[in-house]
CSV table of C-alpha atoms in Angstrom, one decimal:
chain,number,residue,atom,x,y,z
A,1,VAL,CA,-127.1,-67.5,37.0
A,2,THR,CA,-123.4,-67.8,37.7
A,3,THR,CA,-122.6,-65.3,35.0
A,4,ASN,CA,-125.0,-62.8,36.4
A,5,VAL,CA,-123.5,-63.1,39.8
A,6,GLN,CA,-120.0,-62.6,38.4
A,7,ARG,CA,-121.1,-59.5,36.6
A,8,HIS,CA,-122.7,-58.1,39.7
A,9,ASN,CA,-119.6,-58.8,41.8
A,10,SER,CA,-117.3,-57.1,39.1
A,11,SER,CA,-119.6,-54.1,39.0
A,12,SER,CA,-119.6,-53.8,42.8
A,13,ALA,CA,-115.8,-54.0,42.9
A,14,ALA,CA,-115.4,-51.3,40.2
A,15,ASP,CA,-117.8,-49.0,42.0
A,16,ALA,CA,-115.8,-49.5,45.2
A,17,LEU,CA,-112.5,-48.6,43.4
A,18,VAL,CA,-114.0,-45.5,42.0
A,19,LYS,CA,-115.5,-44.4,45.3
A,20,ASN,CA,-112.2,-45.0,47.2
A,21,SER,CA,-109.9,-43.6,44.4
A,22,LYS,CA,-107.6,-40.6,45.3
A,23,LEU,CA,-107.3,-39.6,41.6
A,24,SER,CA,-108.7,-36.2,40.7
A,25,ALA,CA,-109.5,-34.3,37.5
A,26,ALA,CA,-108.0,-31.3,39.1
A,27,ALA,CA,-104.6,-33.0,39.8
A,28,PRO,CA,-101.5,-31.3,38.2
A,29,GLU,CA,-100.4,-32.4,34.8
A,30,PHE,CA,-98.0,-35.4,34.9
A,31,VAL,CA,-94.6,-34.6,33.3
A,32,PRO,CA,-92.1,-37.4,32.7
A,33,GLY,CA,-88.8,-37.0,34.5
A,34,ASN,CA,-86.9,-36.7,31.3
A,35,TYR,CA,-88.7,-33.6,30.4
A,36,ALA,CA,-88.1,-31.7,33.6
A,37,SER,CA,-86.6,-28.3,33.0
A,38,PHE,CA,-83.9,-26.5,34.9
A,39,GLN,CA,-86.6,-24.3,36.5
A,40,ASP,CA,-88.4,-27.4,37.8
A,41,ASP,CA,-85.1,-28.5,39.5
A,42,VAL,CA,-84.8,-25.2,41.3
A,43,TYR,CA,-88.4,-24.8,42.5
A,44,SER,CA,-88.5,-27.7,44.9
A,45,ASP,CA,-91.9,-26.9,46.5
A,46,GLY,CA,-93.8,-25.9,43.3
A,47,SER,CA,-94.1,-22.3,44.3
A,48,GLU,CA,-92.8,-19.8,41.8
A,49,ASP,CA,-91.9,-17.4,44.6
A,50,TYR,CA,-89.5,-19.8,46.2
A,51,TYR,CA,-86.1,-21.1,45.4
A,52,PRO,CA,-83.6,-22.8,47.8
A,53,GLU,CA,-80.8,-20.9,49.4
A,54,THR,CA,-77.7,-21.7,47.3
A,55,SER,CA,-74.4,-20.2,46.5
A,56,LEU,CA,-73.6,-18.5,43.2
A,57,ALA,CA,-71.0,-21.2,42.5
A,58,ASP,CA,-73.6,-23.9,43.0
A,59,PHE,CA,-76.2,-22.2,40.9
A,60,VAL,CA,-73.7,-21.7,38.0
A,61,GLN,CA,-72.5,-25.3,38.2
A,62,ASP,CA,-76.1,-26.5,38.2
A,63,PHE,CA,-77.3,-24.5,35.1
A,64,VAL,CA,-74.1,-25.2,33.2
A,65,SER,CA,-74.5,-28.9,33.9
A,66,HIS,CA,-78.1,-28.7,32.7
A,67,LEU,CA,-77.2,-26.7,29.5
A,68,ASN,CA,-74.3,-29.1,28.8
A,69,SER,CA,-76.5,-32.2,29.0
A,70,SER,CA,-79.4,-30.5,27.2
A,71,PRO,CA,-78.0,-27.9,24.8
A,72,GLY,CA,-81.3,-27.7,23.0
A,73,SER,CA,-82.9,-26.1,26.1
A,74,PHE,CA,-80.7,-23.0,25.8
A,75,GLU,CA,-83.4,-20.8,24.2
A,76,SER,CA,-86.2,-21.8,26.6
A,77,GLU,CA,-84.1,-21.6,29.8
A,78,ILE,CA,-81.7,-18.6,29.2
A,79,ASP,CA,-84.2,-15.9,30.2
A,80,TYR,CA,-84.9,-17.6,33.5
A,81,ILE,CA,-81.2,-18.1,34.2
A,82,THR,CA,-80.5,-14.5,33.4
A,83,ASP,CA,-83.3,-13.3,35.7
A,84,MET,CA,-81.9,-15.4,38.6
A,85,LEU,CA,-78.4,-14.1,38.0
A,86,ASN,CA,-79.5,-10.5,37.9
A,87,SER,CA,-81.3,-11.0,41.2
A,88,CYS,CA,-78.1,-12.1,42.9
A,89,VAL,CA,-75.3,-10.2,41.0
A,90,THR,CA,-75.6,-6.9,43.0
A,91,THR,CA,-72.0,-5.9,43.6
A,92,GLU,CA,-68.8,-5.6,41.6
A,93,GLU,CA,-67.2,-8.6,43.5
A,94,ILE,CA,-70.1,-10.9,42.7
A,95,LEU,CA,-70.0,-9.9,39.1
A,96,GLN,CA,-66.3,-10.7,39.0
A,97,GLU,CA,-67.0,-14.0,40.6
A,98,LEU,CA,-69.7,-14.8,38.0
A,99,VAL,CA,-67.3,-14.1,35.2
A,100,GLU,CA,-64.6,-16.3,36.7
A,101,LEU,CA,-67.1,-19.1,37.3
A,102,ILE,CA,-68.4,-19.1,33.7
A,103,TYR,CA,-64.9,-18.7,32.3
A,104,VAL,CA,-63.7,-21.7,34.2
A,105,GLN,CA,-66.7,-23.9,33.2
A,106,SER,CA,-66.3,-22.9,29.6
A,107,THR,CA,-62.6,-23.8,29.5
A,108,SER,CA,-62.7,-27.0,31.5
A,109,ILE,CA,-65.8,-28.9,30.5
A,110,PRO,CA,-65.4,-30.9,27.2
A,111,ASN,CA,-67.8,-29.8,24.5
A,112,PHE,CA,-69.1,-26.8,26.4
A,113,ALA,CA,-67.1,-24.2,24.5
A,114,TYR,CA,-69.9,-23.4,22.0
A,115,THR,CA,-72.7,-23.2,24.5
A,116,GLY,CA,-70.4,-21.3,26.9
A,117,ALA,CA,-69.7,-18.7,24.2
A,118,ARG,CA,-73.4,-18.3,23.5
A,119,LEU,CA,-74.0,-17.9,27.2
A,120,CYS,CA,-71.4,-15.2,27.5
A,121,ASN,CA,-72.8,-13.3,24.5
A,122,HIS,CA,-76.3,-13.3,26.0
A,123,LEU,CA,-75.1,-12.3,29.5
A,124,SER,CA,-72.9,-9.5,28.0
A,125,TYR,CA,-76.2,-7.8,26.9
A,126,HIS,CA,-78.5,-8.8,29.8
A,127,ILE,CA,-76.5,-8.6,33.0
A,128,ARG,CA,-77.6,-5.2,34.3
A,129,LEU,CA,-74.8,-4.4,36.8
A,130,SER,CA,-72.0,-2.4,35.1
A,131,PRO,CA,-69.5,-1.1,37.7
A,132,VAL,CA,-66.6,1.2,37.0
A,133,SER,CA,-64.2,-1.8,36.7
A,134,GLY,CA,-66.2,-3.0,33.7
A,135,ASN,CA,-69.3,-4.8,32.6
A,136,PHE,CA,-69.7,-8.5,32.1
A,137,ARG,CA,-68.2,-8.5,28.6
A,138,GLN,CA,-65.2,-6.3,29.5
A,139,LEU,CA,-64.4,-8.4,32.6
A,140,LEU,CA,-64.6,-11.6,30.5
A,141,LEU,CA,-62.2,-10.2,27.9
A,142,GLN,CA,-59.8,-9.2,30.7
A,143,ARG,CA,-59.9,-12.7,32.0
A,144,CYS,CA,-59.2,-14.1,28.6
A,145,GLN,CA,-56.3,-11.6,28.3
A,146,ASN,CA,-54.8,-12.9,31.5
A,147,GLN,CA,-54.7,-16.4,30.2
A,148,PHE,CA,-53.5,-15.2,26.8
A,149,GLU,CA,-50.4,-13.7,28.4
A,150,GLN,CA,-49.4,-17.1,29.8
A,151,ARG,CA,-49.6,-18.9,26.5
A,152,GLU,CA,-45.9,-19.6,26.1
A,153,GLN,CA,-45.7,-21.3,29.5
A,154,ALA,CA,-49.0,-23.2,28.9
A,155,VAL,CA,-48.1,-24.5,25.4
A,156,ARG,CA,-44.9,-26.1,26.8
A,157,GLY,CA,-46.5,-27.4,30.0
A,158,ASP,CA,-47.3,-30.9,31.2
A,159,PRO,CA,-50.1,-32.8,29.5
A,160,GLU,CA,-52.8,-31.5,31.9
A,161,THR,CA,-51.6,-27.9,31.5
A,162,GLN,CA,-51.6,-28.3,27.7
A,163,LYS,CA,-55.1,-29.8,27.8
A,164,ARG,CA,-56.5,-26.8,29.7
A,165,PHE,CA,-54.7,-24.4,27.4
A,166,HIS,CA,-56.3,-26.2,24.3
A,167,TYR,CA,-59.7,-25.9,25.9
A,168,TYR,CA,-59.0,-22.1,26.3
A,169,VAL,CA,-58.0,-21.8,22.7
A,170,LEU,CA,-61.1,-23.5,21.4
A,171,PHE,CA,-63.3,-21.4,23.7
A,172,LEU,CA,-61.7,-18.2,22.4
A,173,GLY,CA,-62.5,-19.4,18.8
A,174,GLU,CA,-66.1,-20.0,19.8
A,175,LEU,CA,-66.2,-16.6,21.6
A,176,TYR,CA,-64.9,-14.9,18.4
A,177,LEU,CA,-67.7,-16.5,16.4
A,178,ASN,CA,-70.5,-15.8,18.9
A,179,LEU,CA,-69.7,-12.7,20.9
A,180,GLU,CA,-71.4,-9.7,19.3
A,181,ILE,CA,-69.9,-6.3,19.7
A,182,LYS,CA,-72.2,-3.4,18.6
A,183,SER,CA,-70.5,-0.6,16.6
A,184,ARG,CA,-71.4,3.1,16.8
A,185,LYS,CA,-73.9,2.4,14.1
A,186,ASP,CA,-75.5,-0.1,16.4
A,187,THR,CA,-74.7,-3.0,14.0
A,188,PRO,CA,-73.3,-6.2,15.5
A,189,GLY,CA,-69.8,-7.2,14.7
A,190,ARG,CA,-67.0,-9.4,16.1
A,191,ALA,CA,-64.4,-8.5,18.7
A,192,ASN,CA,-61.3,-7.4,16.8
A,193,VAL,CA,-59.2,-8.0,19.9
A,194,LEU,CA,-60.0,-11.7,19.7
A,195,LEU,CA,-59.0,-11.8,16.0
A,196,GLY,CA,-55.5,-10.7,16.8
A,197,ALA,CA,-55.4,-13.1,19.8
A,198,LEU,CA,-56.3,-16.1,17.7
A,199,LYS,CA,-53.6,-15.3,15.2
A,200,GLU,CA,-51.0,-15.2,18.0
A,201,LEU,CA,-52.4,-18.4,19.5
A,202,LEU,CA,-52.0,-20.2,16.2
A,203,ASN,CA,-48.4,-19.0,15.9
A,204,THR,CA,-47.8,-20.2,19.4
A,205,LEU,CA,-49.2,-23.7,18.7
A,206,PHE,CA,-47.3,-24.1,15.4
A,207,SER,CA,-44.1,-22.9,17.1
A,208,HIS,CA,-44.3,-25.9,19.4
A,209,PRO,CA,-45.4,-28.6,16.9
A,210,ASP,CA,-46.0,-31.6,19.1
A,211,ASP,CA,-49.1,-33.7,18.2
A,212,PRO,CA,-51.5,-32.2,20.8
A,213,ASN,CA,-50.7,-28.6,19.9
A,214,LEU,CA,-51.0,-29.4,16.2
A,215,MET,CA,-54.4,-31.1,16.7
A,216,CYS,CA,-55.6,-28.1,18.7
A,217,ALA,CA,-54.5,-25.8,15.8
A,218,VAL,CA,-56.4,-28.0,13.3
A,219,LYS,CA,-59.5,-27.9,15.4
A,220,LEU,CA,-59.4,-24.2,15.8
A,221,LEU,CA,-58.9,-23.6,12.0
A,222,LYS,CA,-61.7,-26.1,11.1
A,223,LEU,CA,-63.9,-24.2,13.5
A,224,SER,CA,-63.1,-20.6,12.5
A,225,GLY,CA,-60.8,-20.8,9.5
A,226,SER,CA,-63.2,-19.6,6.9
A,227,ILE,CA,-64.3,-16.6,9.0
A,228,LEU,CA,-60.7,-15.7,9.9
A,229,ASP,CA,-59.7,-15.9,6.3
A,230,ASP,CA,-62.5,-13.7,5.1
A,231,THR,CA,-61.9,-11.1,7.8
A,232,TRP,CA,-58.2,-10.9,7.1
A,233,LYS,CA,-58.8,-10.6,3.4
A,234,GLU,CA,-61.2,-7.8,3.9
A,235,LYS,CA,-58.5,-6.0,5.9
A,236,GLY,CA,-56.0,-6.6,3.1
A,237,GLN,CA,-53.9,-8.9,5.3
A,238,SER,CA,-52.2,-12.1,4.3
A,239,ASP,CA,-52.4,-13.7,7.7
A,240,MET,CA,-54.0,-17.0,6.5
A,241,ASP,CA,-51.3,-17.4,3.9
A,242,GLU,CA,-48.7,-17.1,6.7
A,243,ILE,CA,-50.5,-19.8,8.7
A,244,ILE,CA,-50.7,-22.1,5.7
A,245,LYS,CA,-47.0,-21.6,5.2
A,246,LYS,CA,-46.4,-22.6,8.8
A,247,ILE,CA,-48.4,-25.8,8.2
A,248,GLU,CA,-46.4,-26.6,5.1
A,249,ASP,CA,-43.2,-26.1,7.1
A,250,VAL,CA,-44.5,-28.5,9.7
A,251,LEU,CA,-45.4,-31.1,7.1
A,252,LEU,CA,-41.9,-30.9,5.5
A,253,ASP,CA,-39.7,-30.7,8.6
A,254,VAL,CA,-41.5,-32.0,11.7
A,255,LYS,CA,-41.9,-35.7,12.6
A,256,CYS,CA,-45.5,-35.6,13.6
A,257,SER,CA,-47.7,-38.8,13.7
A,258,ARG,CA,-49.4,-40.2,10.6
A,259,ASP,CA,-52.8,-39.1,11.8
A,260,VAL,CA,-51.8,-35.5,12.5
A,261,LYS,CA,-50.0,-35.3,9.2
A,262,GLN,CA,-53.2,-36.5,7.5
A,263,MET,CA,-55.3,-33.9,9.4
A,264,LEU,CA,-52.9,-31.1,8.3
A,265,LEU,CA,-52.9,-32.2,4.7
A,266,LYS,CA,-56.7,-32.3,4.7
A,267,LEU,CA,-56.8,-28.8,6.2
A,268,VAL,CA,-54.5,-27.4,3.5
A,269,GLU,CA,-56.7,-29.0,0.9
A,270,LEU,CA,-59.8,-27.5,2.6
A,271,GLN,CA,-58.3,-24.0,2.7
A,272,SER,CA,-57.2,-24.2,-1.0
A,273,SER,CA,-60.8,-25.0,-2.0
A,274,ASN,CA,-62.0,-21.8,-0.2
A,275,TRP,CA,-63.1,-23.9,2.8
A,276,GLY,CA,-65.4,-25.9,0.7
A,277,ARG,CA,-67.5,-22.9,-0.3
A,278,VAL,CA,-68.8,-21.7,-3.7
A,279,HIS,CA,-68.9,-18.0,-4.5
A,280,THR,CA,-71.7,-16.8,-6.7
A,281,ALA,CA,-71.4,-13.8,-8.9
A,282,ASN,CA,-74.1,-11.8,-7.3
A,283,VAL,CA,-75.5,-12.4,-3.9
A,284,SER,CA,-78.7,-10.5,-3.1
A,285,SER,CA,-78.9,-8.8,0.3
A,286,ASP,CA,-82.5,-9.9,0.5
A,287,ALA,CA,-81.7,-13.6,-0.1
A,288,THR,CA,-83.2,-16.1,2.3
A,289,PRO,CA,-83.3,-19.9,2.4
A,290,ASP,CA,-86.8,-19.8,0.9
A,291,ASN,CA,-86.2,-17.5,-2.1
A,292,ASP,CA,-82.5,-18.3,-3.0
A,293,PRO,CA,-81.5,-21.9,-3.7
A,294,ASN,CA,-77.9,-20.9,-3.3
A,295,TYR,CA,-78.4,-19.3,0.1
A,296,PHE,CA,-76.3,-21.8,2.0
A,297,MET,CA,-73.5,-22.2,-0.6
A,298,ASN,CA,-71.2,-19.8,1.2
A,299,GLU,CA,-71.7,-21.4,4.6
A,300,PRO,CA,-68.7,-23.1,6.2
A,301,THR,CA,-68.4,-26.8,5.4
A,302,PHE,CA,-68.0,-29.3,8.3
A,303,TYR,CA,-67.3,-33.0,8.2
A,304,THR,CA,-68.8,-36.0,10.1
A,305,ALA,CA,-66.7,-38.7,11.6
A,306,ASP,CA,-66.8,-40.7,8.4
A,307,GLY,CA,-65.7,-37.7,6.3
A,308,THR,CA,-69.2,-36.8,5.0
A,309,PRO,CA,-69.4,-33.0,4.4
A,310,PHE,CA,-72.4,-31.0,5.6
A,311,THR,CA,-73.4,-27.3,5.9
A,312,ALA,CA,-76.2,-25.3,7.6
A,313,ALA,CA,-78.5,-26.4,4.8
A,314,ASP,CA,-78.5,-30.0,6.0
A,315,PRO,CA,-81.7,-30.8,7.9
A,316,GLU,CA,-79.7,-32.7,10.5
A,317,TYR,CA,-77.1,-29.8,10.8
A,318,SER,CA,-77.6,-29.4,14.6
A,319,ASP,CA,-77.2,-33.1,15.4
A,320,LYS,CA,-74.1,-33.4,13.1
A,321,TYR,CA,-72.5,-30.3,14.5
A,322,GLN,CA,-73.1,-31.6,18.1
A,323,GLU,CA,-71.3,-34.8,17.0
A,324,ILE,CA,-68.3,-32.6,16.1
A,325,LEU,CA,-68.3,-31.0,19.5
A,326,ASP,CA,-68.6,-34.5,21.1
A,327,ARG,CA,-65.5,-35.5,19.2
A,328,GLU,CA,-63.5,-32.5,20.6
A,329,ASP,CA,-60.8,-34.9,21.7
A,330,TYR,CA,-59.6,-36.6,18.4
A,331,PHE,CA,-57.6,-39.2,20.3
A,332,PRO,CA,-57.5,-40.5,23.9
A,333,ASP,CA,-55.8,-38.4,26.5
A,334,ALA,CA,-52.7,-40.7,26.2
A,335,TYR,CA,-51.6,-42.3,23.0
A,336,GLU,CA,-51.3,-45.6,24.8
A,337,GLU,CA,-53.3,-48.8,25.0
A,338,ASN,CA,-52.3,-51.5,27.4
A,339,GLY,CA,-49.0,-49.7,27.8
A,340,ASN,CA,-48.2,-49.6,24.1
A,341,ASP,CA,-47.9,-46.6,21.8
A,342,PHE,CA,-50.8,-46.5,19.3
A,343,PHE,CA,-48.5,-45.1,16.6
A,344,CYS,CA,-45.5,-47.4,16.4
A,345,GLY,CA,-43.9,-49.9,14.1
A,346,ASP,CA,-45.5,-50.6,10.8
A,347,GLU,CA,-48.7,-48.8,11.8
A,348,ASP,CA,-46.9,-45.5,11.5
A,349,GLU,CA,-46.7,-45.9,7.7
A,350,MET,CA,-49.1,-43.8,5.6
A,351,ASP,CA,-51.8,-45.5,3.6
A,352,PRO,CA,-51.3,-45.2,-0.2
A,353,GLU,CA,-53.8,-42.4,-0.6
A,354,ILE,CA,-52.2,-40.2,2.0
A,355,GLU,CA,-48.7,-41.0,0.9
A,356,GLU,CA,-49.6,-40.0,-2.7
A,357,ALA,CA,-51.1,-36.7,-1.4
A,358,PHE,CA,-48.0,-36.0,0.7
A,359,GLU,CA,-45.7,-36.7,-2.2
A,360,ARG,CA,-47.7,-34.4,-4.4
A,361,PHE,CA,-47.6,-31.7,-1.7
A,362,CYS,CA,-43.8,-32.0,-1.5
A,363,MET,CA,-43.4,-31.7,-5.3
A,364,GLU,CA,-45.6,-28.6,-5.4
A,365,SER,CA,-43.6,-27.1,-2.5
A,366,ASP,CA,-40.3,-27.7,-4.3
A,367,ALA,CA,-41.7,-26.2,-7.5
A,368,ARG,CA,-42.8,-23.0,-5.6
A,369,GLY,CA,-39.4,-22.8,-4.0
A,370,LYS,CA,-37.5,-22.9,-7.3
A,371,LYS,CA,-39.8,-20.1,-8.6
């Protein structure tokens, strides 16, 4: 009897809960907070015809922050971002402001250079306003030119000035790789003006060979060295040979830290191995990853933190490449810990492997000099 009473009471309680429930089958789909998109952040009242009043600067900062924290959302969000920008970029002054805002974000936020360059490439084709002073791409290149002309002062500046300059250099490298310029035949190519600028920037960095400048040069060459090398060779130019000669001069004559010397040696070794690539005798223009097992053989080779090489063929390529971007600063802002120099005393000695490689390099350099 007691059991039947308990079942009756439980049933009555359940019926009451259902009767008084505010849940509805027609309720909107629940989306966890972690999956909210940039569009969800903008539309605060759920209406697709409403977005809050905000300045262009705030809007750019918001979507740049979103893309920086969620780079994988670029493809799904970029059309919406472009539509919003086209709706507010209605005058020449606003277009110039947009260019300046994106330039500043791309050259000041760590690890945003790659996404910033992709963003610039997309906007260069999809921002509709094109005043007499220039379209988005032309104004962007003018802005880069202004900074380029200040390179001699920046490379010798205080640590903060140098740091901003190095961000600019790496952004220009990413821009060269990602900014497409259509030729008269309507085929995409790279901006030749950036090619010359990168050569001059490398010369500037090697002409002032302190550790931060040398590290920036190494990062730029690891990022774009194979493409620069190929392009110069196609033009019959020996620019990369000149750069390697500058690196050799630094290794022989400049008292840089052990870690920087190791980075330079590894870079020379990488370039001498054709940037880790293998050239096949015949490469079919119809080759794809599916029909050609050697499709990725000529892709640039990158290295993880522990020195493991990888290319675009690696299934985890995107994650590993992002790790490289996350390690954009090879060392802390200051080479000090608890007030002491990281590289001092016995710690500044090379390990046996690096010392052997350096001695071999010196002997090879002497042999070439005698010839």
